CSV table of C-alpha atoms in Angstrom, one decimal:
chain,number,residue,atom,x,y,z
A,1,MET,CA,-2.5,-4.0,-10.5
A,2,LEU,CA,-4.1,-6.7,-8.4
A,3,PHE,CA,-3.0,-7.9,-5.0
A,4,ASN,CA,-2.8,-11.6,-4.0
A,5,SER,CA,-3.0,-13.2,-0.6
A,6,THR,CA,0.2,-14.8,0.6
A,7,ARG,CA,-1.8,-17.9,1.6
A,8,ASN,CA,-4.1,-18.2,-1.4
A,9,LYS,CA,-2.8,-16.5,-4.6
A,10,ARG,CA,-6.1,-17.1,-6.3
A,11,ASN,CA,-7.6,-14.6,-3.9
A,12,GLN,CA,-7.0,-11.4,-5.9
A,13,VAL,CA,-8.3,-8.0,-5.0
A,14,SER,CA,-7.9,-4.4,-6.0
A,15,SER,CA,-5.6,-2.1,-4.1
A,16,LYS,CA,-8.6,-0.3,-2.6
A,17,LYS,CA,-10.1,-3.6,-1.3
A,18,ALA,CA,-6.7,-4.7,0.0
A,19,ILE,CA,-6.3,-1.5,1.9
A,20,LEU,CA,-9.8,-1.6,3.4
A,21,GLN,CA,-9.6,-5.3,4.3
A,22,GLY,CA,-6.1,-5.3,5.8
A,23,ILE,CA,-5.7,-9.1,6.1
A,24,SER,CA,-7.1,-11.7,3.7
A,25,ASP,CA,-9.8,-14.1,4.7
A,26,GLU,CA,-7.2,-16.9,5.0
A,27,GLY,CA,-5.2,-14.8,7.4
A,28,GLY,CA,-2.6,-14.0,4.7
A,29,LEU,CA,-1.1,-10.6,3.8
A,30,TYR,CA,-1.8,-8.9,0.5
A,31,VAL,CA,1.1,-8.4,-1.9
A,32,PRO,CA,1.3,-7.0,-5.4
A,33,GLU,CA,0.9,-9.6,-8.2
A,34,SER,CA,4.1,-8.2,-9.8
A,35,PHE,CA,6.6,-5.5,-9.3
A,36,PRO,CA,6.3,-2.5,-11.7
A,37,ASN,CA,9.5,-1.0,-13.1
A,38,ALA,CA,9.9,2.5,-11.9
A,39,GLY,CA,12.6,3.4,-14.4
A,40,SER,CA,15.9,5.1,-13.8
A,41,PRO,CA,16.2,7.3,-10.7
A,42,SER,CA,18.2,9.7,-12.8
A,43,ASN,CA,14.9,10.7,-14.5
A,44,MET,CA,13.3,11.6,-11.1
A,45,THR,CA,15.9,14.1,-9.8
A,46,GLU,CA,13.6,17.1,-10.4
A,47,MET,CA,10.7,15.6,-8.4
A,48,LYS,CA,9.8,16.9,-5.0
A,49,TYR,CA,8.9,14.4,-2.3
A,50,LYS,CA,5.1,14.5,-3.0
A,51,ASP,CA,5.7,14.2,-6.7
A,52,LEU,CA,7.8,11.1,-6.1
A,53,ALA,CA,5.1,9.7,-3.8
A,54,TYR,CA,2.5,10.2,-6.5
A,55,TYR,CA,4.7,8.5,-9.0
A,56,ILE,CA,5.7,5.5,-6.9
A,57,CYS,CA,2.4,4.9,-5.2
A,58,GLY,CA,0.6,5.3,-8.6
A,59,LYS,CA,2.6,2.3,-9.9
A,60,PHE,CA,0.7,0.1,-7.4
A,61,LEU,CA,-2.6,1.9,-6.7
A,62,THR,CA,-3.9,1.7,-10.2
A,63,ASP,CA,-7.5,1.8,-9.3
A,64,PHE,CA,-7.1,5.2,-7.7
A,65,THR,CA,-7.9,8.0,-10.1
A,66,PRO,CA,-5.2,10.7,-10.7
A,67,GLU,CA,-7.4,13.1,-8.7
A,68,GLU,CA,-7.8,10.7,-5.8
A,69,LEU,CA,-4.1,9.9,-5.6
A,70,SER,CA,-3.1,13.6,-5.9
A,71,HIS,CA,-5.5,14.5,-3.1
A,72,CYS,CA,-4.0,11.8,-0.9
A,73,VAL,CA,-0.4,12.8,-1.5
A,74,SER,CA,-0.8,16.5,-1.2
A,75,SER,CA,-2.8,16.1,2.0
A,76,ALA,CA,-0.1,13.9,3.6
A,77,TYR,CA,3.3,15.3,2.5
A,78,ASN,CA,3.3,19.0,3.4
A,79,THR,CA,4.8,21.2,6.1
A,80,ASP,CA,1.7,20.9,8.2
A,81,ASN,CA,2.6,17.3,8.8
A,82,PHE,CA,6.4,17.6,8.6
A,83,SER,CA,8.9,20.0,10.2
A,84,THR,CA,11.0,20.2,7.1
A,85,GLU,CA,10.1,20.7,3.5
A,86,PHE,CA,12.5,17.8,2.6
A,87,ILE,CA,10.1,15.4,4.4
A,88,ALA,CA,12.9,12.8,4.8
A,89,PRO,CA,16.3,14.6,4.8
A,90,LEU,CA,19.5,12.8,4.2
A,91,ARG,CA,22.6,13.6,6.3
A,92,LYS,CA,26.1,12.6,5.4
A,93,LEU,CA,27.9,11.2,8.4
A,94,ASN,CA,31.5,10.2,7.5
A,95,ASP,CA,31.3,7.0,5.5
A,96,ARG,CA,27.6,6.7,5.6
A,97,PHE,CA,24.3,8.5,5.0
A,98,ILE,CA,21.7,8.9,7.6
A,99,LEU,CA,18.1,8.9,6.3
A,100,GLU,CA,16.2,10.9,8.9
A,101,LEU,CA,12.6,9.5,8.9
A,102,PHE,CA,11.5,11.2,12.2
A,103,HIS,CA,10.4,14.7,11.2
A,104,GLY,CA,6.7,13.9,11.1
A,105,ARG,CA,4.0,14.7,13.6
A,106,THR,CA,5.0,12.0,16.1
A,107,SER,CA,8.7,12.0,15.6
A,108,ALA,CA,8.9,8.4,14.2
A,109,PHE,CA,9.3,6.8,10.8
A,110,LYS,CA,5.7,5.5,11.1
A,111,ASP,CA,4.5,9.0,10.2
A,112,MET,CA,5.9,8.5,6.7
A,113,ALA,CA,3.1,6.1,5.8
A,114,LEU,CA,0.4,6.8,8.5
A,115,CYS,CA,0.0,10.4,7.3
A,116,ILE,CA,-1.4,9.1,4.0
A,117,LEU,CA,-3.1,5.8,5.0
A,118,PRO,CA,-6.3,7.7,6.3
A,119,PHE,CA,-6.7,9.4,2.9
A,120,PHE,CA,-6.2,6.0,1.1
A,121,ILE,CA,-9.0,4.6,3.2
A,122,GLU,CA,-11.2,7.6,2.8
A,123,SER,CA,-10.8,7.5,-1.0
A,124,SER,CA,-11.4,3.8,-1.1
A,125,LEU,CA,-14.7,4.0,0.9
A,126,HIS,CA,-15.9,7.0,-1.1
A,127,SER,CA,-15.3,5.5,-4.6
A,128,GLN,CA,-16.9,2.2,-3.7
A,129,LYS,CA,-19.9,4.0,-2.2
A,130,ASP,CA,-19.2,2.1,1.0
A,131,TYR,CA,-21.1,3.8,3.8
A,132,THR,CA,-20.0,1.6,6.6
A,133,ASP,CA,-17.8,2.9,9.4
A,134,ILE,CA,-14.3,1.7,9.8
A,135,LEU,CA,-12.7,0.3,13.0
A,136,ILE,CA,-8.9,0.4,12.8
A,137,ILE,CA,-7.2,-1.9,15.3
A,138,THR,CA,-3.4,-1.6,15.8
A,139,ALA,CA,-0.8,-3.3,17.9
A,140,THR,CA,2.2,-1.2,18.7
A,141,SER,CA,5.7,-1.5,20.1
A,142,GLY,CA,5.7,2.2,20.6
A,143,ASP,CA,5.8,4.3,17.5
A,144,THR,CA,3.0,2.9,15.2
A,145,GLY,CA,0.4,3.5,17.9
A,146,LYS,CA,0.9,7.2,18.3
A,147,ALA,CA,1.4,7.8,14.6
A,148,ALA,CA,-1.8,5.9,13.8
A,149,LEU,CA,-3.8,7.7,16.5
A,150,GLU,CA,-2.6,11.0,15.2
A,151,GLY,CA,-3.3,10.1,11.6
A,152,PHE,CA,-6.9,8.9,12.3
A,153,LYS,CA,-8.0,11.2,15.1
A,154,ASN,CA,-11.4,12.8,14.4
A,155,VAL,CA,-11.6,11.2,10.9
A,156,GLU,CA,-15.3,10.8,10.1
A,157,HIS,CA,-16.8,7.4,10.2
A,158,THR,CA,-13.6,5.9,11.7
A,159,LYS,CA,-12.7,4.6,15.1
A,160,ILE,CA,-9.2,3.5,16.1
A,161,ALA,CA,-8.1,1.2,19.0
A,162,VAL,CA,-4.4,0.8,19.9
A,163,PHE,CA,-2.9,-1.9,22.1
A,164,TYR,CA,0.6,-1.5,23.6
A,165,PRO,CA,2.6,-3.7,25.9
A,166,GLU,CA,2.7,-2.2,29.4
A,167,LYS,CA,6.5,-2.5,29.8
A,168,GLY,CA,7.5,-2.6,26.2
A,169,VAL,CA,7.5,1.1,25.3
A,170,SER,CA,9.5,4.1,26.5
A,171,ASP,CA,7.9,6.5,29.0
A,172,THR,CA,7.7,9.2,26.3
A,173,GLN,CA,5.9,6.8,23.9
A,174,LYS,CA,3.5,5.8,26.7
A,175,LEU,CA,2.7,9.5,27.4
A,176,GLN,CA,2.2,10.2,23.8
A,177,MET,CA,-0.5,7.6,23.6
A,178,GLN,CA,-2.1,8.1,27.1
A,179,THR,CA,-2.6,11.8,26.3
A,180,GLN,CA,-3.9,11.3,22.8
A,181,GLU,CA,-6.6,13.8,21.8
A,182,GLY,CA,-9.6,12.9,19.6
A,183,GLU,CA,-13.2,11.8,19.9
A,184,ASN,CA,-12.8,8.5,18.1
A,185,VAL,CA,-9.7,7.0,19.7
A,186,PHE,CA,-9.1,4.3,22.3
A,187,VAL,CA,-5.8,3.2,23.9
A,188,LEU,CA,-5.3,0.1,26.0
A,189,GLY,CA,-2.2,-1.1,27.8
A,190,VAL,CA,-1.6,-4.8,27.8
A,191,GLU,CA,0.0,-6.9,30.5
A,192,GLY,CA,2.2,-8.8,27.9
A,193,ASN,CA,4.6,-8.1,25.1
A,194,PHE,CA,4.2,-6.8,21.6
A,195,ASP,CA,3.7,-10.2,20.2
A,196,ASP,CA,0.7,-10.7,22.5
A,197,CYS,CA,-0.7,-7.4,21.2
A,198,GLN,CA,-0.1,-8.4,17.6
A,199,ARG,CA,-1.6,-11.8,18.1
A,200,ALA,CA,-4.7,-10.2,19.5
A,201,VAL,CA,-5.1,-8.1,16.4
A,202,LYS,CA,-4.7,-11.0,14.0
A,203,THR,CA,-7.1,-13.1,16.1
A,204,THR,CA,-9.7,-10.3,15.9
A,205,PHE,CA,-9.7,-10.4,12.1
A,206,ALA,CA,-10.5,-14.1,12.2
A,207,ASP,CA,-13.1,-14.1,14.9
A,208,GLU,CA,-16.6,-14.8,13.5
A,209,GLU,CA,-18.5,-13.5,16.6
A,210,PHE,CA,-16.6,-10.2,16.5
A,211,SER,CA,-17.3,-10.0,12.8
A,212,GLN,CA,-21.0,-10.3,13.4
A,213,LEU,CA,-20.8,-7.6,16.1
A,214,LEU,CA,-19.2,-5.3,13.6
A,215,LYS,CA,-21.9,-6.0,11.0
A,216,SER,CA,-24.6,-5.2,13.5
A,217,ASN,CA,-22.9,-1.9,14.1
A,218,ASN,CA,-22.5,-1.2,10.4
A,219,THR,CA,-18.7,-1.3,10.8
A,220,ARG,CA,-15.9,-3.0,9.0
A,221,LEU,CA,-12.4,-3.9,10.3
A,222,SER,CA,-9.0,-2.8,9.1
A,223,SER,CA,-5.5,-2.3,10.5
A,224,ALA,CA,-2.9,0.5,10.5
A,225,ASN,CA,-0.1,-2.0,11.1
A,226,SER,CA,2.3,-2.7,8.3
A,227,ILE,CA,0.3,-5.9,7.6
A,228,ASN,CA,-1.9,-3.4,5.7
A,229,ILE,CA,-0.4,-3.0,2.2
A,230,GLY,CA,-1.5,0.7,2.3
A,231,ARG,CA,1.2,1.2,5.0
A,232,LEU,CA,3.9,-0.6,3.1
A,233,ILE,CA,3.7,1.1,-0.3
A,234,PRO,CA,4.4,4.7,0.8
A,235,GLN,CA,7.5,3.5,2.6
A,236,ILE,CA,9.1,2.6,-0.8
A,237,VAL,CA,9.2,6.3,-1.6
A,238,TYR,CA,11.8,7.5,0.9
A,239,TYR,CA,14.4,5.0,-0.4
A,240,TYR,CA,14.0,6.4,-3.9
A,241,ASN,CA,14.1,9.9,-2.5
A,242,ALA,CA,17.4,9.2,-0.6
A,243,TYR,CA,19.0,7.7,-3.8
A,244,ILE,CA,17.9,10.7,-5.8
A,245,THR,CA,19.3,13.1,-3.2
A,246,MET,CA,22.7,11.3,-3.4
A,247,LEU,CA,22.6,11.6,-7.2
A,248,LYS,CA,21.8,15.3,-7.2
A,249,PHE,CA,24.7,16.0,-4.8
A,250,GLY,CA,27.2,13.9,-6.8
A,251,GLU,CA,27.6,11.3,-4.0
A,252,ILE,CA,26.9,8.5,-6.5
A,253,SER,CA,26.9,8.1,-10.2
A,254,GLU,CA,23.9,7.0,-12.4
A,255,ASN,CA,22.9,3.4,-11.7
A,256,GLU,CA,25.6,3.1,-8.9
A,257,LYS,CA,24.5,0.5,-6.4
A,258,ILE,CA,24.0,1.3,-2.7
A,259,ASN,CA,23.5,-0.6,0.5
A,260,ILE,CA,20.6,0.0,2.8
A,261,VAL,CA,20.7,-0.7,6.6
A,262,VAL,CA,17.4,-0.9,8.4
A,263,PRO,CA,16.8,-1.4,12.2
A,264,THR,CA,14.3,-4.1,12.0
A,265,GLY,CA,11.4,-5.4,14.2
A,266,ASN,CA,8.3,-6.4,12.2
A,267,PHE,CA,10.3,-6.5,8.9
A,268,GLY,CA,8.1,-3.9,7.2
A,269,ASN,CA,10.6,-1.1,6.7
A,270,ILE,CA,13.3,-3.4,5.2
A,271,LEU,CA,10.6,-5.0,3.1
A,272,ALA,CA,9.8,-1.6,1.6
A,273,ALA,CA,13.5,-1.3,0.7
A,274,TYR,CA,13.3,-4.8,-1.0
A,275,TYR,CA,10.2,-3.6,-2.9
A,276,ALA,CA,12.2,-0.6,-4.1
A,277,MET,CA,15.0,-2.9,-5.2
A,278,GLN,CA,12.5,-5.0,-7.1
A,279,MET,CA,11.2,-1.9,-8.9
A,280,GLY,CA,14.7,-1.2,-10.2
A,281,LEU,CA,16.4,0.9,-7.4
A,282,PRO,CA,20.1,0.0,-7.7
A,283,VAL,CA,20.8,-1.9,-4.5
A,284,ASN,CA,23.7,-4.1,-3.6
A,285,ASN,CA,22.8,-5.4,-0.2
A,286,LEU,CA,20.0,-5.0,2.4
A,287,ILE,CA,21.4,-5.2,5.9
A,288,CYS,CA,18.9,-6.2,8.6
A,289,ALA,CA,19.9,-4.8,12.0
A,290,SER,CA,18.5,-6.4,15.2
A,291,ASN,CA,19.0,-5.8,18.9
A,292,ASP,CA,19.3,-8.6,21.5
A,293,ASN,CA,16.0,-10.0,20.2
A,294,ASN,CA,17.9,-11.4,17.2
A,295,VAL,CA,15.5,-13.9,15.9
A,296,LEU,CA,15.8,-12.4,12.4
A,297,THR,CA,19.6,-12.5,12.5
A,298,ASP,CA,19.5,-16.2,13.3
A,299,PHE,CA,16.9,-16.8,10.6
A,300,ILE,CA,18.7,-15.0,7.8
A,301,ASN,CA,22.0,-16.7,8.7
A,302,THR,CA,20.6,-20.2,9.3
A,303,GLY,CA,17.2,-20.5,7.5
A,304,VAL,CA,15.6,-21.5,10.8
A,305,TYR,CA,13.0,-19.1,12.3
A,306,ASP,CA,12.6,-19.8,16.0
A,307,SER,CA,10.5,-17.6,18.2
A,308,ASN,CA,10.8,-20.0,21.2
A,309,ARG,CA,12.9,-17.7,23.3
A,310,GLU,CA,12.5,-15.1,26.0
A,311,LEU,CA,11.7,-11.6,24.8
A,312,VAL,CA,14.3,-9.1,26.0
A,313,ALA,CA,13.2,-5.6,27.0
A,314,THR,CA,15.8,-3.3,25.4
A,315,PRO,CA,16.3,0.5,25.0
A,316,SER,CA,15.2,0.0,21.4
A,317,PRO,CA,11.7,-1.2,22.1
A,318,SER,CA,10.3,-0.9,18.6
A,319,MET,CA,12.6,-3.9,17.7
A,320,ASP,CA,11.5,-6.0,20.7
A,321,ILE,CA,9.6,-8.4,18.6
A,322,LEU,CA,9.9,-12.2,18.2
A,323,VAL,CA,7.3,-12.7,15.4
A,324,SER,CA,8.0,-10.5,12.4
A,325,SER,CA,4.8,-10.4,10.4
A,326,ASN,CA,6.1,-9.0,7.1
A,327,LEU,CA,8.7,-11.7,6.7
A,328,GLU,CA,5.7,-13.7,5.3
A,329,ARG,CA,5.5,-11.4,2.4
A,330,PHE,CA,9.2,-11.6,1.7
A,331,LEU,CA,9.2,-15.4,1.7
A,332,TYR,CA,6.2,-15.4,-0.6
A,333,HIS,CA,8.0,-13.3,-3.1
A,334,ILE,CA,11.4,-15.2,-3.1
A,335,SER,CA,9.6,-18.6,-3.2
A,336,GLY,CA,8.0,-17.6,-6.6
A,337,ASN,CA,4.6,-17.0,-5.0
A,338,ASP,CA,4.4,-20.4,-3.4
A,339,ASP,CA,1.2,-19.9,-1.3
A,340,GLU,CA,1.1,-23.5,-0.2
A,341,LEU,CA,4.6,-23.3,1.2
A,342,ILE,CA,3.8,-20.0,3.0
A,343,SER,CA,0.6,-21.5,4.5
A,344,ALA,CA,2.6,-24.5,5.8
A,345,LEU,CA,5.4,-22.4,7.3
A,346,MET,CA,3.0,-20.0,9.0
A,347,GLY,CA,1.1,-23.0,10.3
A,348,GLU,CA,4.3,-24.3,11.8
A,349,LEU,CA,5.0,-21.0,13.4
A,350,ARG,CA,1.6,-20.8,14.9
A,351,ASP,CA,1.7,-24.4,16.3
A,352,LYS,CA,5.4,-24.9,17.1
A,353,GLY,CA,6.8,-21.4,17.2
A,354,LYS,CA,9.4,-22.2,14.6
A,355,TYR,CA,10.0,-23.3,11.0
A,356,ARG,CA,12.8,-24.1,8.7
A,357,ILE,CA,12.8,-22.9,5.1
A,358,PRO,CA,14.0,-25.2,2.3
A,359,GLU,CA,17.7,-24.8,1.4
A,360,ASP,CA,17.0,-23.6,-2.1
A,361,LEU,CA,14.8,-20.8,-0.7
A,362,LYS,CA,17.6,-19.7,1.6
A,363,ASP,CA,19.9,-19.5,-1.5
A,364,LYS,CA,17.5,-16.9,-3.1
A,365,MET,CA,18.4,-14.2,-0.6
A,366,PRO,CA,22.2,-13.6,-1.0
A,367,PHE,CA,21.6,-9.8,-0.9
A,368,LEU,CA,20.0,-9.9,2.6
A,369,LYS,CA,22.6,-9.7,5.4
A,370,ALA,CA,21.9,-9.7,9.1
A,371,TYR,CA,23.7,-8.6,12.2
A,372,TYR,CA,22.7,-7.7,15.7
A,373,ALA,CA,23.9,-5.2,18.4
A,374,THR,CA,23.9,-5.7,22.1
A,375,GLU,CA,22.5,-3.1,24.4
A,376,GLU,CA,26.0,-2.1,25.5
A,377,GLU,CA,27.3,-1.8,21.9
A,378,ALA,CA,24.4,0.5,20.9
A,379,SER,CA,24.8,2.6,24.1
A,380,ASN,CA,28.5,3.1,23.4
A,381,LYS,CA,27.7,4.0,19.8
A,382,ILE,CA,25.4,6.8,20.9
A,383,LEU,CA,28.1,8.3,23.1
A,384,TYR,CA,30.8,7.9,20.4
A,385,SER,CA,28.7,9.5,17.7
A,386,LEU,CA,27.9,12.5,19.9
A,387,ILE,CA,31.5,13.1,21.0
A,388,ASN,CA,33.2,12.4,17.6
A,389,ASP,CA,30.6,13.4,15.0
A,390,GLN,CA,28.4,15.8,17.0
A,391,TYR,CA,25.4,13.8,15.9
A,392,LEU,CA,22.8,12.5,18.3
A,393,MET,CA,21.2,9.3,17.2
A,394,ASP,CA,18.4,7.4,18.9
A,395,THR,CA,18.7,3.9,20.3
A,396,HIS,CA,17.4,2.1,17.1
A,397,THR,CA,19.6,4.1,14.8
A,398,ALA,CA,22.5,3.2,17.1
A,399,VAL,CA,21.8,-0.5,16.6
A,400,ALA,CA,21.8,0.0,12.9
A,401,ASN,CA,25.1,1.8,12.9
A,402,VAL,CA,26.7,-0.9,15.1
A,403,CYS,CA,25.5,-3.5,12.7
A,404,TYR,CA,26.8,-1.6,9.7
A,405,ASP,CA,30.2,-1.3,11.4
A,406,LYS,CA,30.2,-5.1,11.8
A,407,TYR,CA,29.2,-5.6,8.1
A,408,ARG,CA,32.1,-3.3,7.0
A,409,MET,CA,34.6,-5.1,9.2
A,410,GLU,CA,33.5,-8.5,7.9
A,411,THR,CA,33.2,-7.6,4.2
A,412,GLN,CA,35.4,-4.6,3.6
A,413,ASP,CA,32.6,-3.4,1.3
A,414,ASN,CA,33.0,0.3,0.5
A,415,THR,CA,29.6,0.6,-1.3
A,416,LYS,CA,27.9,3.9,-0.4
A,417,THR,CA,25.4,3.1,2.3
A,418,ILE,CA,22.1,4.6,3.6
A,419,ILE,CA,21.1,3.9,7.2
A,420,ALA,CA,17.4,4.4,8.1
A,421,SER,CA,17.1,6.5,11.2
A,422,THR,CA,13.7,5.7,12.5
A,423,ALA,CA,12.9,7.9,15.5
A,424,SER,CA,13.9,11.1,17.3
A,425,PRO,CA,16.3,10.5,20.2
A,426,TYR,CA,13.9,12.5,22.4
A,427,LYS,CA,11.4,9.6,22.4
A,428,PHE,CA,13.9,7.6,24.4
A,429,SER,CA,15.4,10.3,26.6
A,430,ASP,CA,16.0,8.1,29.6
A,431,SER,CA,18.1,5.6,27.5
A,432,MET,CA,19.9,8.5,25.8
A,433,LEU,CA,20.9,10.1,29.0
A,434,LYS,CA,22.1,6.8,30.4
A,435,ALA,CA,24.2,6.3,27.3
A,436,LEU,CA,25.7,9.7,27.9
A,437,LYS,CA,26.5,8.6,31.5
A,438,ILE,CA,23.9,10.9,33.1
A,439,GLU,CA,21.9,9.8,36.2
A,440,THR,CA,18.1,10.0,35.6
A,441,GLU,CA,16.7,8.9,38.9
A,442,ASN,CA,14.0,11.2,40.3
A,443,MET,CA,13.7,13.1,37.0
A,444,THR,CA,10.4,13.5,35.3
A,445,GLU,CA,10.1,12.7,31.6
A,446,GLN,CA,10.0,16.4,30.7
A,447,GLU,CA,13.1,17.0,32.8
A,448,LYS,CA,14.9,14.2,30.9
A,449,ILE,CA,13.9,15.7,27.6
A,450,GLU,CA,15.1,19.1,28.6
A,451,LYS,CA,18.4,17.8,30.0
A,452,LEU,CA,19.1,16.0,26.8
A,453,SER,CA,18.6,19.2,24.9
A,454,GLU,CA,20.8,21.1,27.2
A,455,LEU,CA,23.6,18.6,26.8
A,456,THR,CA,23.4,18.2,23.1
A,457,SER,CA,21.9,21.5,21.8
A,458,VAL,CA,19.6,19.5,19.6
A,459,ASP,CA,16.1,21.0,19.2
A,460,ILE,CA,13.2,19.3,21.0
A,461,PRO,CA,10.4,18.3,18.6
A,462,LYS,CA,7.3,20.5,19.3
A,463,ASN,CA,5.1,17.4,19.7
A,464,LEU,CA,7.2,16.1,22.5
A,465,MET,CA,7.2,19.3,24.6
A,466,ASN,CA,5.2,19.4,27.9
A,467,LEU,CA,3.8,15.9,27.6
A,468,ASP,CA,3.8,15.7,31.4
A,469,SER,CA,1.3,18.6,31.6
A,470,LYS,CA,-1.3,17.0,29.3
A,471,GLU,CA,-4.3,15.1,30.6
A,472,LYS,CA,-3.8,11.3,30.7
A,473,ARG,CA,-7.0,9.9,29.1
A,474,PHE,CA,-6.0,6.3,28.7
A,475,THR,CA,-4.3,4.6,31.7
A,476,THR,CA,-6.0,1.2,31.8
A,477,TYR,CA,-3.9,-2.0,31.7
A,478,VAL,CA,-5.5,-5.4,31.2
A,479,PRO,CA,-4.4,-9.0,31.0
A,480,LYS,CA,-3.9,-10.0,27.3
A,481,GLU,CA,-6.9,-12.4,27.7
A,482,GLU,CA,-9.2,-9.4,28.3
A,483,ILE,CA,-8.3,-7.4,25.2
A,484,PHE,CA,-11.4,-8.7,23.3
A,485,THR,CA,-13.7,-7.7,26.1
A,486,TYR,CA,-12.6,-4.1,26.1
A,487,LEU,CA,-12.6,-4.0,22.3
A,488,ASN,CA,-16.2,-5.2,22.2
A,489,GLU,CA,-17.2,-2.5,24.7
A,490,PHE,CA,-15.5,0.1,22.5
A,491,VAL,CA,-17.4,-1.0,19.4
A,492,LYS,CA,-20.7,-0.9,21.3
A,493,GLY,CA,-19.9,2.5,22.6
A,494,ASP,CA,-19.6,1.4,26.3
A,495,HIS,CA,-16.1,2.9,26.6
A,496,ASP,CA,-15.6,6.5,26.0
A,497,ALA,CA,-13.5,7.3,23.0
């Protein structure tokens, strides 16, 4: 299996090179040259999560030896990294199924892929006898940063730098990153939004002067964002695992189609569901759920992508994004691998902040539905779910549930539906308490977390306990124009990791 650049399909590389490189030389994203057929899920019902991960990832990562892939999978998907042996448990909630993706080391779905990416990179370097160091740079709207830091901390021959928007993450997310342990980590707050952080990462990959600096320090650049194909492929696994769980418990019959609802920001998680669909997972519709930053809702419904709008800070910060990077991959696939079209569209987005796709391209995504939920609607859903279903869902999951309600009301579709639950509610304790009509003024973050547990009797994840008492190592905030300066100093060793 080779991987093509979305902006030059003649640029073909192995999975190991795609993972190490992150972004192609043209600024495109790597995608598989074709989609392998995974076979019927009914043949996978005896597989445990790590067995399924080995099987699905192996369909794409064909240049990994069986021993390499087995090492990666067994090192990632175990009870040292996850608080449940099921890894991604499925919970039935009335007319829907909640796919809980937050039982990893940082209580967010990003753990599902970032627990294995360091091992992918390690195997790739070792097998290619590449003795350079790796610099991982990552933009985060909250969850990716901590998950990446935790995954790569103290990994030999690796440094990781994370940029987050000063006012675009929750207090708990901020504390998780500011108190990060590890000798090879660096965290920087940015006076801007997530799109500014993400733009800085992409610019870094294309900067020739920075590239020369890395070479002089025997270092190569990669990313832990979902622009890295090594992040995307492991996310396919949990959609298969959820379907298999429904099969085993008799909730669906063999080959019965399901819907999948995904709270969406950078389009990576829902793209993984699309990849699963292309591999043969029986899917009826994919439902893209957005918050007040509904650029994707508008795009899917009109064919016009327009990022020229004010970014709204919401209680679901991981979705506060106006430029969804992984949409580029999706458009490449449905356009029949039209790299020239993708290059033109991305050029328009860069220069004008918007683009319109051809009408015939819009007609190729009838399975992709889109809705958005306001802050008030999501807040009301949190309270309703706790009172009526005794289930505490985080702000992002609440957005997804509201959007599914709207889909059901509009379509009357009774297809069994999975909703991706992407984070622990304790990562957003202030917003959760406000949704439950509790005043939070003058409360510390730890007090909010404990109050939420007291009210709901839901266990606090161990990794979120006593964050207030940990040393804050990374408290610097810089204008977005100065990101490069600090990154240069980190590479040279002028900033303590």
